[in-house]
């Protein structure tokens, strides 16, 4: 881990309440789950067990979901406290096919002795000092026949959000916050840059979705909780349709080897 990479050890409760426990978290989980199901159902024989690496998987929601489907999962994170929460949830569900490693992304290659059928990395890169180098590490951990599920904080969505809210001086200043709020992502990625990385690493985009393509712009924020079922339905409907995909606050790519 570098000095600027973020560890959420002291914010595990806030993280659960403000992200995982909200409509934002439900939209994120719904889109990711749908995309992963599309990839697995279309590309794999029924009943095949995958080796899965969840990088920066935090409290383990998706890791647990994949383990419940019978896949063998390794969950890594730099936060011991996040992993403790994931371990407790795993024990409650009596799952034995998840193992845990407290490691930063940058040290995975030297500490893991295998490559994986499916590598997950969601909402991690906006906290990294050297995201391009980290992307190569993800690719190196993936089998030649495997796939990478990569979700990143989208610079287009970040810009649109600040335009909508009239934060013009903030945009002119390069969207660099004067005061860092710990749970606010610090470094959005330009999709064009990510697509260049994908090309350089000889990967192919198999599935592309926007995550929260309209949720954050609903004028009546009370609807975030009172009308969440309709929000989930509409987010899933529009998340893979242009131009909505491009304006998501996050973008999710499932990448396969060329």
PDB file of C-alpha atoms in Angstrom:
ATOM      1  CA  UNK A   1       0.000   0.000   0.000  1.00  0.00           C
ATOM      2  CA  UNK A   2       1.241   3.492  -0.774  1.00  0.00           C
ATOM      3  CA  UNK A   3       0.866   6.394   1.604  1.00  0.00           C
ATOM      4  CA  UNK A   4      -2.130   7.809  -0.247  1.00  0.00           C
ATOM      5  CA  UNK A   5      -4.103   4.577  -0.666  1.00  0.00           C
ATOM      6  CA  UNK A   6      -7.155   4.615   1.596  1.00  0.00           C
ATOM      7  CA  UNK A   7      -7.818   2.216   4.481  1.00  0.00           C
ATOM      8  CA  UNK A   8     -11.333   2.233   6.003  1.00  0.00           C
ATOM      9  CA  UNK A   9     -10.515   0.489   9.299  1.00  0.00           C
ATOM     10  CA  UNK A  10     -11.903   3.364  11.365  1.00  0.00           C
ATOM     11  CA  UNK A  11     -15.018   3.854   9.223  1.00  0.00           C
ATOM     12  CA  UNK A  12     -16.519   0.369   8.983  1.00  0.00           C
ATOM     13  CA  UNK A  13     -19.795   1.367  10.671  1.00  0.00           C
ATOM     14  CA  UNK A  14     -20.164   4.554   8.663  1.00  0.00           C
ATOM     15  CA  UNK A  15     -19.345   2.655   5.491  1.00  0.00           C
ATOM     16  CA  UNK A  16     -22.082   0.117   6.182  1.00  0.00           C
ATOM     17  CA  UNK A  17     -24.666   2.789   7.061  1.00  0.00           C
ATOM     18  CA  UNK A  18     -23.885   5.407   4.391  1.00  0.00           C
ATOM     19  CA  UNK A  19     -23.062   3.143   1.460  1.00  0.00           C
ATOM     20  CA  UNK A  20     -24.019  -0.504   1.823  1.00  0.00           C
ATOM     21  CA  UNK A  21     -27.187   0.242   3.772  1.00  0.00           C
ATOM     22  CA  UNK A  22     -28.665   2.774   1.340  1.00  0.00           C
ATOM     23  CA  UNK A  23     -30.362   2.816  -2.041  1.00  0.00           C
ATOM     24  CA  UNK A  24     -26.967   3.759  -3.516  1.00  0.00           C
ATOM     25  CA  UNK A  25     -25.556   0.485  -2.260  1.00  0.00           C
ATOM     26  CA  UNK A  26     -28.579  -1.493  -3.414  1.00  0.00           C
ATOM     27  CA  UNK A  27     -28.300  -0.081  -6.952  1.00  0.00           C
ATOM     28  CA  UNK A  28     -24.598  -0.894  -7.029  1.00  0.00           C
ATOM     29  CA  UNK A  29     -25.107  -4.454  -5.827  1.00  0.00           C
ATOM     30  CA  UNK A  30     -28.036  -5.040  -8.187  1.00  0.00           C
ATOM     31  CA  UNK A  31     -26.119  -3.894 -11.284  1.00  0.00           C
ATOM     32  CA  UNK A  32     -22.963  -5.812 -10.389  1.00  0.00           C
ATOM     33  CA  UNK A  33     -24.925  -8.978  -9.601  1.00  0.00           C
ATOM     34  CA  UNK A  34     -26.877  -8.739 -12.865  1.00  0.00           C
ATOM     35  CA  UNK A  35     -23.712  -8.219 -14.919  1.00  0.00           C
ATOM     36  CA  UNK A  36     -21.859 -11.096 -13.262  1.00  0.00           C
ATOM     37  CA  UNK A  37     -24.834 -13.391 -13.788  1.00  0.00           C
ATOM     38  CA  UNK A  38     -24.948 -12.412 -17.465  1.00  0.00           C
ATOM     39  CA  UNK A  39     -21.268 -13.249 -17.865  1.00  0.00           C
ATOM     40  CA  UNK A  40     -21.371 -16.520 -15.930  1.00  0.00           C
ATOM     41  CA  UNK A  41     -24.592 -17.789 -17.522  1.00  0.00           C
ATOM     42  CA  UNK A  42     -23.470 -16.957 -21.068  1.00  0.00           C
ATOM     43  CA  UNK A  43     -19.848 -18.057 -20.928  1.00  0.00           C
ATOM     44  CA  UNK A  44     -19.662 -20.977 -18.542  1.00  0.00           C
ATOM     45  CA  UNK A  45     -20.991 -24.510 -18.418  1.00  0.00           C
ATOM     46  CA  UNK A  46     -23.738 -24.974 -15.852  1.00  0.00           C
ATOM     47  CA  UNK A  47     -22.366 -26.180 -12.545  1.00  0.00           C
ATOM     48  CA  UNK A  48     -18.735 -25.203 -13.180  1.00  0.00           C
ATOM     49  CA  UNK A  49     -16.963 -24.033 -10.046  1.00  0.00           C
ATOM     50  CA  UNK A  50     -14.946 -20.847 -10.475  1.00  0.00           C
ATOM     51  CA  UNK A  51     -11.923 -19.665  -8.565  1.00  0.00           C
ATOM     52  CA  UNK A  52     -12.744 -16.056  -7.663  1.00  0.00           C
ATOM     53  CA  UNK A  53     -10.502 -13.306  -6.298  1.00  0.00           C
ATOM     54  CA  UNK A  54     -12.331 -10.310  -4.778  1.00  0.00           C
ATOM     55  CA  UNK A  55      -9.761  -7.501  -4.492  1.00  0.00           C
ATOM     56  CA  UNK A  56     -10.641  -4.839  -1.916  1.00  0.00           C
ATOM     57  CA  UNK A  57     -13.884  -6.694  -1.282  1.00  0.00           C
ATOM     58  CA  UNK A  58     -14.578  -4.992   2.043  1.00  0.00           C
ATOM     59  CA  UNK A  59     -17.499  -6.503   3.926  1.00  0.00           C
ATOM     60  CA  UNK A  60     -17.905  -9.255   1.358  1.00  0.00           C
ATOM     61  CA  UNK A  61     -21.394  -8.841  -0.082  1.00  0.00           C
ATOM     62  CA  UNK A  62     -20.547 -10.089  -3.576  1.00  0.00           C
ATOM     63  CA  UNK A  63     -17.967 -12.584  -2.345  1.00  0.00           C
ATOM     64  CA  UNK A  64     -20.620 -14.186  -0.162  1.00  0.00           C
ATOM     65  CA  UNK A  65     -23.158 -14.195  -2.983  1.00  0.00           C
ATOM     66  CA  UNK A  66     -20.707 -16.000  -5.288  1.00  0.00           C
ATOM     67  CA  UNK A  67     -19.733 -18.447  -2.536  1.00  0.00           C
ATOM     68  CA  UNK A  68     -23.401 -19.255  -2.001  1.00  0.00           C
ATOM     69  CA  UNK A  69     -23.523 -20.231  -5.693  1.00  0.00           C
ATOM     70  CA  UNK A  70     -20.741 -22.738  -5.012  1.00  0.00           C
ATOM     71  CA  UNK A  71     -17.686 -20.854  -6.267  1.00  0.00           C
ATOM     72  CA  UNK A  72     -14.368 -20.816  -4.378  1.00  0.00           C
ATOM     73  CA  UNK A  73     -13.645 -17.256  -3.273  1.00  0.00           C
ATOM     74  CA  UNK A  74     -10.586 -15.473  -1.917  1.00  0.00           C
ATOM     75  CA  UNK A  75     -11.482 -12.103  -0.393  1.00  0.00           C
ATOM     76  CA  UNK A  76      -8.706  -9.556   0.117  1.00  0.00           C
ATOM     77  CA  UNK A  77      -8.719  -6.114   1.702  1.00  0.00           C
ATOM     78  CA  UNK A  78      -6.269  -3.819   3.490  1.00  0.00           C
ATOM     79  CA  UNK A  79      -8.764  -3.346   6.336  1.00  0.00           C
ATOM     80  CA  UNK A  80      -8.718  -5.998   9.066  1.00  0.00           C
ATOM     81  CA  UNK A  81     -11.956  -4.596  10.446  1.00  0.00           C
ATOM     82  CA  UNK A  82     -13.768  -4.906   7.109  1.00  0.00           C
ATOM     83  CA  UNK A  83     -12.566  -8.487   6.816  1.00  0.00           C
ATOM     84  CA  UNK A  84     -13.789  -9.233  10.336  1.00  0.00           C
ATOM     85  CA  UNK A  85     -17.304  -8.186   9.296  1.00  0.00           C
ATOM     86  CA  UNK A  86     -17.059 -10.370   6.185  1.00  0.00           C
ATOM     87  CA  UNK A  87     -15.845 -13.330   8.245  1.00  0.00           C
ATOM     88  CA  UNK A  88     -18.748 -12.971  10.667  1.00  0.00           C
ATOM     89  CA  UNK A  89     -21.273 -12.923   7.810  1.00  0.00           C
ATOM     90  CA  UNK A  90     -19.598 -15.976   6.285  1.00  0.00           C
ATOM     91  CA  UNK A  91     -19.796 -17.877   9.575  1.00  0.00           C
ATOM     92  CA  UNK A  92     -23.465 -16.971   9.996  1.00  0.00           C
ATOM     93  CA  UNK A  93     -24.189 -18.457   6.577  1.00  0.00           C
ATOM     94  CA  UNK A  94     -21.985 -21.492   7.348  1.00  0.00           C
ATOM     95  CA  UNK A  95     -19.937 -21.024   4.193  1.00  0.00           C
ATOM     96  CA  UNK A  96     -16.627 -22.842   3.987  1.00  0.00           C
ATOM     97  CA  UNK A  97     -15.555 -21.844   0.476  1.00  0.00           C
ATOM     98  CA  UNK A  98     -14.309 -18.310   1.269  1.00  0.00           C
ATOM     99  CA  UNK A  99     -10.839 -17.529   2.571  1.00  0.00           C
ATOM    100  CA  UNK A 100      -9.554 -14.134   3.665  1.00  0.00           C
ATOM    101  CA  UNK A 101      -6.266 -12.306   3.259  1.00  0.00           C
ATOM    102  CA  UNK A 102      -5.410  -8.870   4.624  1.00  0.00           C
ATOM    103  CA  UNK A 103      -3.264  -7.549   1.799  1.00  0.00           C
ATOM    104  CA  UNK A 104      -3.025  -4.406  -0.340  1.00  0.00           C
ATOM    105  CA  UNK A 105      -3.580  -4.830  -4.051  1.00  0.00           C
ATOM    106  CA  UNK A 106       0.058  -4.020  -4.764  1.00  0.00           C
ATOM    107  CA  UNK A 107       1.248  -7.092  -2.801  1.00  0.00           C
ATOM    108  CA  UNK A 108      -1.176  -9.660  -4.193  1.00  0.00           C
ATOM    109  CA  UNK A 109       1.042 -11.091  -6.931  1.00  0.00           C
ATOM    110  CA  UNK A 110       3.859 -11.905  -4.522  1.00  0.00           C
ATOM    111  CA  UNK A 111       1.536 -13.424  -1.903  1.00  0.00           C
ATOM    112  CA  UNK A 112      -0.958 -15.390  -3.987  1.00  0.00           C
ATOM    113  CA  UNK A 113       0.252 -18.530  -5.702  1.00  0.00           C
ATOM    114  CA  UNK A 114      -2.433 -18.934  -8.336  1.00  0.00           C
ATOM    115  CA  UNK A 115      -4.356 -17.218 -11.091  1.00  0.00           C
ATOM    116  CA  UNK A 116      -8.126 -16.926 -10.995  1.00  0.00           C
ATOM    117  CA  UNK A 117     -11.081 -17.557 -13.303  1.00  0.00           C
ATOM    118  CA  UNK A 118     -12.728 -14.325 -12.153  1.00  0.00           C
ATOM    119  CA  UNK A 119     -11.070 -11.282 -10.574  1.00  0.00           C
ATOM    120  CA  UNK A 120     -13.346  -8.685  -8.964  1.00  0.00           C
ATOM    121  CA  UNK A 121     -12.200  -5.149  -8.197  1.00  0.00           C
ATOM    122  CA  UNK A 122     -14.969  -2.690  -7.387  1.00  0.00           C
ATOM    123  CA  UNK A 123     -14.650   0.930  -6.188  1.00  0.00           C
ATOM    124  CA  UNK A 124     -10.974   0.524  -5.312  1.00  0.00           C
ATOM    125  CA  UNK A 125      -9.056   2.463  -7.957  1.00  0.00           C
ATOM    126  CA  UNK A 126     -10.359   5.888  -6.934  1.00  0.00           C
ATOM    127  CA  UNK A 127      -8.336   5.450  -3.732  1.00  0.00           C
ATOM    128  CA  UNK A 128      -5.040   4.410  -5.361  1.00  0.00           C
ATOM    129  CA  UNK A 129      -2.008   6.561  -6.070  1.00  0.00           C
ATOM    130  CA  UNK A 130      -0.910   4.507  -9.111  1.00  0.00           C
ATOM    131  CA  UNK A 131      -4.026   3.059 -10.738  1.00  0.00           C
ATOM    132  CA  UNK A 132      -2.390   2.164 -14.064  1.00  0.00           C
ATOM    133  CA  UNK A 133       0.146  -0.101 -12.374  1.00  0.00           C
ATOM    134  CA  UNK A 134      -2.625  -1.668 -10.303  1.00  0.00           C
ATOM    135  CA  UNK A 135      -4.587  -2.485 -13.462  1.00  0.00           C
ATOM    136  CA  UNK A 136      -1.685  -4.571 -14.751  1.00  0.00           C
ATOM    137  CA  UNK A 137      -1.631  -6.450 -11.451  1.00  0.00           C
ATOM    138  CA  UNK A 138      -5.309  -7.362 -11.851  1.00  0.00           C
ATOM    139  CA  UNK A 139      -4.648  -8.655 -15.349  1.00  0.00           C
ATOM    140  CA  UNK A 140      -1.681 -10.720 -14.185  1.00  0.00           C
ATOM    141  CA  UNK A 141      -3.870 -12.397 -11.538  1.00  0.00           C
ATOM    142  CA  UNK A 142      -6.444 -13.472 -14.118  1.00  0.00           C
ATOM    143  CA  UNK A 143      -6.214 -16.754 -16.015  1.00  0.00           C
ATOM    144  CA  UNK A 144      -5.857 -16.584 -19.822  1.00  0.00           C
ATOM    145  CA  UNK A 145      -9.413 -17.941 -20.061  1.00  0.00           C
ATOM    146  CA  UNK A 146     -10.721 -15.758 -17.235  1.00  0.00           C
ATOM    147  CA  UNK A 147     -12.396 -12.380 -16.749  1.00  0.00           C
ATOM    148  CA  UNK A 148     -12.007  -9.204 -14.697  1.00  0.00           C
ATOM    149  CA  UNK A 149     -14.999  -7.439 -13.158  1.00  0.00           C
ATOM    150  CA  UNK A 150     -13.839  -3.829 -12.806  1.00  0.00           C
ATOM    151  CA  UNK A 151     -15.939  -0.980 -11.409  1.00  0.00           C
ATOM    152  CA  UNK A 152     -14.485   2.530 -11.238  1.00  0.00           C
ATOM    153  CA  UNK A 153     -15.565   6.042 -10.229  1.00  0.00           C
ATOM    154  CA  UNK A 154     -16.492   7.710 -13.508  1.00  0.00           C
ATOM    155  CA  UNK A 155     -15.074  11.152 -14.319  1.00  0.00           C
ATOM    156  CA  UNK A 156     -17.961  11.839 -16.724  1.00  0.00           C
ATOM    157  CA  UNK A 157     -20.519  11.117 -14.008  1.00  0.00           C
ATOM    158  CA  UNK A 158     -18.561  13.213 -11.507  1.00  0.00           C
ATOM    159  CA  UNK A 159     -18.481  16.164 -13.920  1.00  0.00           C
ATOM    160  CA  UNK A 160     -22.182  15.894 -14.768  1.00  0.00           C
ATOM    161  CA  UNK A 161     -23.124  15.768 -11.102  1.00  0.00           C
ATOM    162  CA  UNK A 162     -21.213  18.972 -10.376  1.00  0.00           C
ATOM    163  CA  UNK A 163     -22.679  20.685 -13.446  1.00  0.00           C
ATOM    164  CA  UNK A 164     -26.192  19.783 -12.310  1.00  0.00           C
ATOM    165  CA  UNK A 165     -25.534  21.196  -8.846  1.00  0.00           C
ATOM    166  CA  UNK A 166     -23.900  24.357 -10.200  1.00  0.00           C
ATOM    167  CA  UNK A 167     -20.442  23.699  -8.728  1.00  0.00           C
ATOM    168  CA  UNK A 168     -18.753  25.601 -11.522  1.00  0.00           C
ATOM    169  CA  UNK A 169     -15.756  26.920  -9.580  1.00  0.00           C
ATOM    170  CA  UNK A 170     -15.094  23.405  -8.315  1.00  0.00           C
ATOM    171  CA  UNK A 171     -15.077  22.117 -11.901  1.00  0.00           C
ATOM    172  CA  UNK A 172     -12.764  24.919 -13.020  1.00  0.00           C
ATOM    173  CA  UNK A 173     -10.409  23.970 -10.177  1.00  0.00           C
ATOM    174  CA  UNK A 174     -10.151  20.452 -11.544  1.00  0.00           C
ATOM    175  CA  UNK A 175     -12.641  19.004  -9.021  1.00  0.00           C
ATOM    176  CA  UNK A 176     -10.006  18.830  -6.306  1.00  0.00           C
ATOM    177  CA  UNK A 177     -11.611  19.189  -2.890  1.00  0.00           C
ATOM    178  CA  UNK A 178     -10.088  21.695  -0.456  1.00  0.00           C
ATOM    179  CA  UNK A 179     -11.217  19.480   2.420  1.00  0.00           C
ATOM    180  CA  UNK A 180     -11.058  15.732   1.931  1.00  0.00           C
ATOM    181  CA  UNK A 181     -14.179  13.878   3.114  1.00  0.00           C
ATOM    182  CA  UNK A 182     -13.011  10.373   3.927  1.00  0.00           C
ATOM    183  CA  UNK A 183     -15.840   8.449   2.259  1.00  0.00           C
ATOM    184  CA  UNK A 184     -15.904  10.647  -0.855  1.00  0.00           C
ATOM    185  CA  UNK A 185     -13.888   9.121  -3.726  1.00  0.00           C
ATOM    186  CA  UNK A 186     -10.768  11.164  -4.397  1.00  0.00           C
ATOM    187  CA  UNK A 187      -9.775  10.312  -7.970  1.00  0.00           C
ATOM    188  CA  UNK A 188     -12.291   9.628 -10.718  1.00  0.00           C
ATOM    189  CA  UNK A 189     -11.038   7.895 -13.855  1.00  0.00           C
ATOM    190  CA  UNK A 190     -11.653   9.034 -17.415  1.00  0.00           C
ATOM    191  CA  UNK A 191     -13.360   6.191 -19.298  1.00  0.00           C
ATOM    192  CA  UNK A 192     -11.150   6.934 -22.320  1.00  0.00           C
ATOM    193  CA  UNK A 193      -8.062   6.292 -20.174  1.00  0.00           C
ATOM    194  CA  UNK A 194      -9.506   3.023 -18.892  1.00  0.00           C
ATOM    195  CA  UNK A 195     -10.330   1.920 -22.446  1.00  0.00           C
ATOM    196  CA  UNK A 196      -6.703   2.616 -23.363  1.00  0.00           C
ATOM    197  CA  UNK A 197      -5.536   0.426 -20.471  1.00  0.00           C
ATOM    198  CA  UNK A 198      -7.896  -2.304 -21.655  1.00  0.00           C
ATOM    199  CA  UNK A 199      -6.334  -2.157 -25.124  1.00  0.00           C
ATOM    200  CA  UNK A 200      -2.768  -2.109 -23.783  1.00  0.00           C
ATOM    201  CA  UNK A 201      -3.467  -5.146 -21.587  1.00  0.00           C
ATOM    202  CA  UNK A 202      -5.034  -6.980 -24.568  1.00  0.00           C
ATOM    203  CA  UNK A 203      -8.431  -7.264 -22.953  1.00  0.00           C
ATOM    204  CA  UNK A 204     -11.900  -7.086 -24.464  1.00  0.00           C
ATOM    205  CA  UNK A 205     -14.979  -5.390 -22.993  1.00  0.00           C
ATOM    206  CA  UNK A 206     -17.615  -8.132 -22.774  1.00  0.00           C
ATOM    207  CA  UNK A 207     -20.158  -6.204 -20.678  1.00  0.00           C
ATOM    208  CA  UNK A 208     -20.415  -2.480 -19.887  1.00  0.00           C
ATOM    209  CA  UNK A 209     -22.860  -0.884 -17.463  1.00  0.00           C
ATOM    210  CA  UNK A 210     -23.350   2.429 -15.741  1.00  0.00           C
ATOM    211  CA  UNK A 211     -23.958   2.316 -12.003  1.00  0.00           C
ATOM    212  CA  UNK A 212     -26.369   4.957 -10.687  1.00  0.00           C
ATOM    213  CA  UNK A 213     -27.130   6.456 -14.089  1.00  0.00           C
ATOM    214  CA  UNK A 214     -29.972   8.623 -12.698  1.00  0.00           C
ATOM    215  CA  UNK A 215     -30.401   7.824  -8.993  1.00  0.00           C
ATOM    216  CA  UNK A 216     -28.388  10.792  -7.726  1.00  0.00           C
ATOM    217  CA  UNK A 217     -30.310  13.288  -9.879  1.00  0.00           C
ATOM    218  CA  UNK A 218     -33.788  12.488  -8.568  1.00  0.00           C
ATOM    219  CA  UNK A 219     -35.069  15.832  -7.271  1.00  0.00           C
ATOM    220  CA  UNK A 220     -37.095  14.373  -4.433  1.00  0.00           C
ATOM    221  CA  UNK A 221     -34.390  12.557  -2.458  1.00  0.00           C
ATOM    222  CA  UNK A 222     -37.064  10.971  -0.264  1.00  0.00           C
ATOM    223  CA  UNK A 223     -37.742   8.699  -3.215  1.00  0.00           C
ATOM    224  CA  UNK A 224     -34.309   7.141  -2.719  1.00  0.00           C
ATOM    225  CA  UNK A 225     -35.837   5.013   0.023  1.00  0.00           C
ATOM    226  CA  UNK A 226     -39.608   5.313  -0.492  1.00  0.00           C
ATOM    227  CA  UNK A 227     -39.517   4.249  -4.168  1.00  0.00           C
ATOM    228  CA  UNK A 228     -36.412   2.076  -4.205  1.00  0.00           C
ATOM    229  CA  UNK A 229     -38.020  -0.854  -6.055  1.00  0.00           C
ATOM    230  CA  UNK A 230     -38.875   1.355  -9.042  1.00  0.00           C
ATOM    231  CA  UNK A 231     -35.422   2.935  -8.904  1.00  0.00           C
ATOM    232  CA  UNK A 232     -33.774  -0.502  -9.014  1.00  0.00           C
ATOM    233  CA  UNK A 233     -35.974  -1.559 -11.922  1.00  0.00           C
ATOM    234  CA  UNK A 234     -35.191   1.571 -13.942  1.00  0.00           C
ATOM    235  CA  UNK A 235     -31.469   1.530 -13.106  1.00  0.00           C
ATOM    236  CA  UNK A 236     -31.230  -2.048 -14.364  1.00  0.00           C
ATOM    237  CA  UNK A 237     -33.206  -1.152 -17.485  1.00  0.00           C
ATOM    238  CA  UNK A 238     -31.094   1.859 -18.498  1.00  0.00           C
ATOM    239  CA  UNK A 239     -27.663   0.925 -17.125  1.00  0.00           C
ATOM    240  CA  UNK A 240     -26.613  -0.886 -20.295  1.00  0.00           C
ATOM    241  CA  UNK A 241     -28.239   1.514 -22.759  1.00  0.00           C
ATOM    242  CA  UNK A 242     -26.381   4.395 -24.430  1.00  0.00           C
ATOM    243  CA  UNK A 243     -26.038   7.231 -23.576  1.00  0.00           C
ATOM    244  CA  UNK A 244     -27.018   6.423 -19.974  1.00  0.00           C
ATOM    245  CA  UNK A 245     -24.159   3.971 -19.485  1.00  0.00           C
ATOM    246  CA  UNK A 246     -21.621   6.745 -19.958  1.00  0.00           C
ATOM    247  CA  UNK A 247     -23.054   9.059 -17.278  1.00  0.00           C
ATOM    248  CA  UNK A 248     -23.203   6.603 -14.390  1.00  0.00           C
ATOM    249  CA  UNK A 249     -21.489   7.764 -11.222  1.00  0.00           C
ATOM    250  CA  UNK A 250     -19.547   4.519 -11.583  1.00  0.00           C
ATOM    251  CA  UNK A 251     -18.890   2.352 -14.616  1.00  0.00           C
ATOM    252  CA  UNK A 252     -18.693  -1.430 -14.529  1.00  0.00           C
ATOM    253  CA  UNK A 253     -16.756  -3.418 -17.121  1.00  0.00           C
ATOM    254  CA  UNK A 254     -16.431  -7.165 -17.434  1.00  0.00           C
ATOM    255  CA  UNK A 255     -13.204  -7.737 -19.323  1.00  0.00           C
ATOM    256  CA  UNK A 256     -12.034 -10.910 -21.021  1.00  0.00           C
ATOM    257  CA  UNK A 257      -8.693 -11.873 -22.541  1.00  0.00           C
ATOM    258  CA  UNK A 258      -8.374 -11.239 -26.288  1.00  0.00           C
TER     259      UNK A 258
END
